[in-house]
Short mmCIF file of C-alpha atoms in Angstrom, two decimals:
data_model
loop_
_atom_site.label_atom_id
_atom_site.label_comp_id
_atom_site.label_asym_id
_atom_site.label_seq_id
_atom_site.Cartn_x
_atom_site.Cartn_y
_atom_site.Cartn_z
CA UNK A 1 0.00 0.00 -0.01
CA UNK A 2 1.52 3.20 -1.11
CA UNK A 3 1.72 6.27 1.10
CA UNK A 4 -1.04 8.19 -0.73
CA UNK A 5 -3.62 5.41 -0.32
CA UNK A 6 -2.65 4.94 3.32
CA UNK A 7 -3.27 8.63 4.08
CA UNK A 8 -6.66 8.57 2.36
CA UNK A 9 -7.60 5.46 4.31
CA UNK A 10 -6.58 7.08 7.59
CA UNK A 11 -8.63 10.18 6.64
CA UNK A 12 -11.78 8.20 5.99
CA UNK A 13 -11.32 6.19 9.13
CA UNK A 14 -10.91 9.38 11.18
CA UNK A 15 -13.99 10.94 9.59
CA UNK A 16 -16.00 7.78 10.23
CA UNK A 17 -14.90 7.67 13.85
CA UNK A 18 -15.86 11.32 14.31
CA UNK A 19 -19.31 10.70 12.81
CA UNK A 20 -19.80 7.73 15.10
CA UNK A 21 -18.82 9.80 18.15
CA UNK A 22 -21.14 12.65 17.13
CA UNK A 23 -23.95 10.14 16.59
CA UNK A 24 -23.45 8.72 20.08
CA UNK A 25 -23.38 12.23 21.56
CA UNK A 26 -26.53 13.12 19.69
CA UNK A 27 -28.24 10.02 20.96
CA UNK A 28 -27.15 10.71 24.52
CA UNK A 29 -28.44 14.27 24.48
CA UNK A 30 -31.37 14.16 22.10
CA UNK A 31 -32.58 10.57 21.79
CA UNK A 32 -32.13 9.12 25.28
CA UNK A 33 -35.09 9.65 27.61
CA UNK A 34 -34.38 11.95 30.49
CA UNK A 35 -36.14 11.50 33.84
CA UNK A 36 -37.88 14.68 35.06
CA UNK A 37 -39.22 14.69 38.62
CA UNK A 38 -42.39 16.81 38.28
CA UNK A 39 -43.06 17.10 42.01
CA UNK A 40 -39.51 17.64 43.30
CA UNK A 41 -39.60 21.47 43.28
CA UNK A 42 -43.33 22.07 43.53
CA UNK A 43 -44.46 25.00 45.70
CA UNK A 44 -47.33 24.68 48.18
CA UNK A 45 -49.41 27.83 48.76
CA UNK A 46 -52.09 27.60 51.44
CA UNK A 47 -55.05 29.94 51.75
CA UNK A 48 -57.03 30.10 54.97
CA UNK A 49 -56.39 28.93 58.50
CA UNK A 50 -56.04 25.69 60.41
CA UNK A 51 -59.27 23.76 59.88
CA UNK A 52 -60.53 25.67 56.83
CA UNK A 53 -57.60 26.00 54.44
CA UNK A 54 -57.19 25.16 50.76
CA UNK A 55 -54.08 24.53 48.69
CA UNK A 56 -52.67 25.69 45.37
CA UNK A 57 -49.67 23.78 43.96
CA UNK A 58 -47.29 25.36 41.44
CA UNK A 59 -43.81 24.73 40.13
CA UNK A 60 -41.61 27.87 39.92
CA UNK A 61 -39.29 26.06 37.47
CA UNK A 62 -36.25 28.23 38.20
CA UNK A 63 -32.51 27.59 37.83
CA UNK A 64 -33.04 24.92 35.10
CA UNK A 65 -32.52 24.77 31.35
CA UNK A 66 -35.05 26.23 28.94
CA UNK A 67 -36.46 22.87 27.72
CA UNK A 68 -37.13 21.61 31.22
CA UNK A 69 -38.62 24.95 32.29
CA UNK A 70 -40.95 24.96 29.27
CA UNK A 71 -42.09 21.43 30.04
CA UNK A 72 -42.65 22.10 33.76
CA UNK A 73 -44.72 25.15 32.90
CA UNK A 74 -47.16 22.75 31.23
CA UNK A 75 -47.57 20.64 34.37
CA UNK A 76 -50.86 20.98 36.29
CA UNK A 77 -51.35 19.82 39.86
CA UNK A 78 -54.45 18.57 41.63
CA UNK A 79 -54.66 18.25 45.41
CA UNK A 80 -57.04 15.83 47.09
CA UNK A 81 -58.56 16.62 49.52
CA UNK A 82 -58.43 20.38 49.09
CA UNK A 83 -61.05 21.87 51.41
CA UNK A 84 -61.15 22.44 55.17
CA UNK A 85 -57.52 21.43 55.49
CA UNK A 86 -55.94 21.18 58.95
CA UNK A 87 -52.37 20.77 60.15
CA UNK A 88 -51.50 17.08 60.03
CA UNK A 89 -53.82 16.22 57.16
CA UNK A 90 -52.40 14.11 54.35
CA UNK A 91 -53.00 15.39 50.84
CA UNK A 92 -52.31 13.53 47.60
CA UNK A 93 -50.80 15.64 44.83
CA UNK A 94 -51.30 14.38 41.27
CA UNK A 95 -49.47 15.96 38.37
CA UNK A 96 -50.64 15.92 34.78
CA UNK A 97 -48.47 17.09 31.91
CA UNK A 98 -48.35 17.75 28.17
CA UNK A 99 -47.60 14.28 26.74
CA UNK A 100 -46.78 15.59 23.28
CA UNK A 101 -44.22 18.00 24.77
CA UNK A 102 -42.70 15.23 26.89
CA UNK A 103 -42.38 13.07 23.76
CA UNK A 104 -40.87 15.95 21.78
CA UNK A 105 -38.20 16.52 24.46
CA UNK A 106 -37.73 12.80 25.21
CA UNK A 107 -38.67 13.44 28.83
CA UNK A 108 -39.81 10.68 31.15
CA UNK A 109 -41.87 12.35 33.93
CA UNK A 110 -41.41 10.68 37.29
CA UNK A 111 -43.12 10.96 40.69
CA UNK A 112 -46.36 12.16 39.11
CA UNK A 113 -48.13 11.36 42.40
CA UNK A 114 -46.91 12.18 45.90
CA UNK A 115 -48.40 12.64 49.35
CA UNK A 116 -47.67 15.63 51.57
CA UNK A 117 -48.51 16.41 55.17
CA UNK A 118 -50.16 19.76 55.82
CA UNK A 119 -48.24 21.99 58.23
CA UNK A 120 -47.72 25.63 59.07
CA UNK A 121 -51.37 26.72 58.96
CA UNK A 122 -52.09 29.58 61.42
CA UNK A 123 -54.59 29.16 64.25
CA UNK A 124 -57.25 31.65 65.26
CA UNK A 125 -57.21 33.14 68.74
CA UNK A 126 -59.84 32.03 71.23
CA UNK A 127 -60.15 35.49 72.81
CA UNK A 128 -58.55 38.91 72.47
CA UNK A 129 -56.52 38.27 75.65
CA UNK A 130 -54.53 35.66 73.68
CA UNK A 131 -53.45 38.15 71.02
CA UNK A 132 -49.93 39.50 71.72
CA UNK A 133 -49.88 43.21 72.49
CA UNK A 134 -47.22 43.79 69.87
CA UNK A 135 -49.47 42.27 67.24
CA UNK A 136 -52.36 44.45 68.34
CA UNK A 137 -50.16 47.52 68.06
CA UNK A 138 -49.25 46.56 64.49
CA UNK A 139 -52.96 46.18 63.71
CA UNK A 140 -53.80 49.60 65.19
CA UNK A 141 -50.97 51.21 63.24
CA UNK A 142 -52.22 49.62 60.03
CA UNK A 143 -55.75 50.91 60.68
CA UNK A 144 -54.42 54.45 61.19
CA UNK A 145 -52.43 54.19 58.01
CA UNK A 146 -55.56 53.13 56.15
CA UNK A 147 -57.30 56.31 57.34
CA UNK A 148 -54.30 58.44 56.37
CA UNK A 149 -54.14 56.89 52.90
CA UNK A 150 -57.87 57.28 52.25
CA UNK A 151 -58.82 60.41 54.16
CA UNK A 152 -59.96 62.38 51.11
CA UNK A 153 -61.74 59.42 49.50
CA UNK A 154 -63.62 58.74 52.75
CA UNK A 155 -64.97 62.31 52.80
CA UNK A 156 -65.95 62.34 49.14
CA UNK A 157 -67.59 58.91 49.15
CA UNK A 158 -69.41 59.05 52.47
CA UNK A 159 -70.65 62.66 52.08
CA UNK A 160 -70.98 62.43 48.29
CA UNK A 161 -68.94 65.57 47.77
CA UNK A 162 -66.04 66.24 45.43
CA UNK A 163 -64.66 69.40 47.01
CA UNK A 164 -60.94 69.84 46.33
CA UNK A 165 -60.20 71.59 49.64
CA UNK A 166 -60.72 68.65 51.98
CA UNK A 167 -58.69 68.71 55.17
CA UNK A 168 -58.82 66.09 57.91
CA UNK A 169 -58.44 68.09 61.13
CA UNK A 170 -58.47 65.19 63.60
CA UNK A 171 -58.68 61.38 63.70
CA UNK A 172 -59.72 59.92 67.05
CA UNK A 173 -60.12 56.19 67.70
CA UNK A 174 -63.21 55.92 69.91
CA UNK A 175 -63.85 52.17 70.03
CA UNK A 176 -62.11 48.87 69.33
CA UNK A 177 -63.36 45.31 69.35
CA UNK A 178 -62.27 41.77 68.51
CA UNK A 179 -64.81 40.11 66.19
CA UNK A 180 -64.72 36.35 66.62
CA UNK A 181 -66.43 34.73 63.67
CA UNK A 182 -69.35 32.40 64.31
CA UNK A 183 -69.09 30.93 60.82
CA UNK A 184 -66.51 28.31 59.84
CA UNK A 185 -64.21 29.51 57.10
CA UNK A 186 -64.70 33.19 57.94
CA UNK A 187 -61.71 34.97 59.46
CA UNK A 188 -61.66 36.79 62.76
CA UNK A 189 -61.06 40.52 62.66
CA UNK A 190 -60.27 43.66 64.62
CA UNK A 191 -62.72 46.56 64.30
CA UNK A 192 -61.87 50.16 65.02
CA UNK A 193 -64.32 53.06 65.08
CA UNK A 194 -62.93 56.51 64.29
CA UNK A 195 -64.32 59.97 64.79
CA UNK A 196 -63.06 61.94 61.78
CA UNK A 197 -63.30 65.72 61.87
CA UNK A 198 -63.05 67.45 58.47
CA UNK A 199 -63.01 71.07 57.48
CA UNK A 200 -63.97 72.25 54.03
CA UNK A 201 -64.11 75.97 53.23
CA UNK A 202 -64.60 76.92 56.91
CA UNK A 203 -67.35 74.31 57.33
CA UNK A 204 -66.84 71.42 59.77
CA UNK A 205 -68.01 67.86 59.12
CA UNK A 206 -67.98 64.77 61.30
CA UNK A 207 -67.82 61.22 59.99
CA UNK A 208 -67.97 58.12 62.19
CA UNK A 209 -66.03 55.49 60.35
CA UNK A 210 -65.15 51.85 61.01
CA UNK A 211 -61.94 50.21 59.83
CA UNK A 212 -61.87 46.40 59.64
CA UNK A 213 -58.61 44.43 59.79
CA UNK A 214 -59.36 40.80 58.86
CA UNK A 215 -57.39 37.56 59.02
CA UNK A 216 -56.38 37.86 62.65
CA UNK A 217 -54.48 34.70 63.62
CA UNK A 218 -51.22 33.55 65.17
CA UNK A 219 -49.25 34.14 61.98
CA UNK A 220 -49.12 37.70 63.42
CA UNK A 221 -49.36 39.04 59.87
CA UNK A 222 -51.25 42.18 59.03
CA UNK A 223 -52.52 41.80 55.48
CA UNK A 224 -52.85 45.48 54.58
CA UNK A 225 -54.39 44.78 51.16
CA UNK A 226 -57.40 43.20 52.91
CA UNK A 227 -58.15 46.12 55.21
CA UNK A 228 -61.36 47.95 54.42
CA UNK A 229 -63.59 50.66 55.89
CA UNK A 230 -67.17 51.88 55.89
CA UNK A 231 -69.22 54.62 57.48
CA UNK A 232 -70.69 53.82 60.89
CA UNK A 233 -74.29 54.86 60.31
CA UNK A 234 -75.25 55.30 63.92
CA UNK A 235 -78.52 56.74 65.12
CA UNK A 236 -78.62 60.13 66.84
CA UNK A 237 -79.18 58.44 70.21
CA UNK A 238 -76.19 56.10 69.67
CA UNK A 239 -73.97 59.07 68.86
CA UNK A 240 -75.29 61.22 71.68
CA UNK A 241 -74.98 58.47 74.27
CA UNK A 242 -71.74 57.07 72.83
CA UNK A 243 -73.37 53.68 72.34
CA UNK A 244 -70.61 52.43 70.10
CA UNK A 245 -70.73 48.87 71.37
CA UNK A 246 -74.48 48.76 70.83
CA UNK A 247 -74.04 49.86 67.25
CA UNK A 248 -71.32 47.28 66.55
CA UNK A 249 -73.47 44.57 68.17
CA UNK A 250 -76.44 45.60 66.04
CA UNK A 251 -74.47 45.53 62.80
CA UNK A 252 -72.04 42.66 63.34
CA UNK A 253 -73.56 40.60 66.18
CA UNK A 254 -75.25 38.05 63.94
CA UNK A 255 -71.97 36.90 62.41
CA UNK A 256 -69.48 37.52 65.20
CA UNK A 257 -68.98 37.23 68.93
CA UNK A 258 -67.88 40.75 69.90
CA UNK A 259 -65.30 41.40 72.59
CA UNK A 260 -64.58 45.07 73.30
CA UNK A 261 -60.91 45.98 73.57
CA UNK A 262 -60.35 48.39 76.43
#
């Protein structure tokens, strides 16, 4: 075999070997099925409190490659049971996925069913005496902030006026109460009644206004987005005799056990 033929033969052998290696690499990366654990990084988000919670399961799909992230975004989770959950309950999570996408990416989804134990749900307080004073102070501060943030809107909505020269002269908290819900699934709340004194163009106005802070439980979290307010439409006798507790009982007593906070 002359030198020229030998070089050609070596060239073709090298090319063939390279093709074979690339074929094996292609199989390893694109043809071989890859196991994807669809419940490994799932996120559990509870809504509600111990004894009446529900669950939403998601998969953030972060810190992974684009193909895996795209596939995991197609995964849907179902929790059973998913009502009236309590700490210690066992919940079965079942994942369903886009089979065509799994086939396209040569993914083999694993652990499509798993069981979790519910934990970390907050408990409601039996009475206001059980609520830490520091938590109450945070609640009171949030109620005051709500008034500050909505002082002009309160005047315009409750008195049906759109005067541009609204000025809140004073904000006095005149009554507080812990509203313990009588209905399962309804959160407990703190109620504050405020005496708001406004002045508009040398004319004084008084609005009695209640601020409600819901979701009072031992998470000690004040959910500011859930705070709301409404006018306290008391009778003349209730205002004159400062019968604030009677008004609150009349309006909220059917749904709540009311405990005045001194």
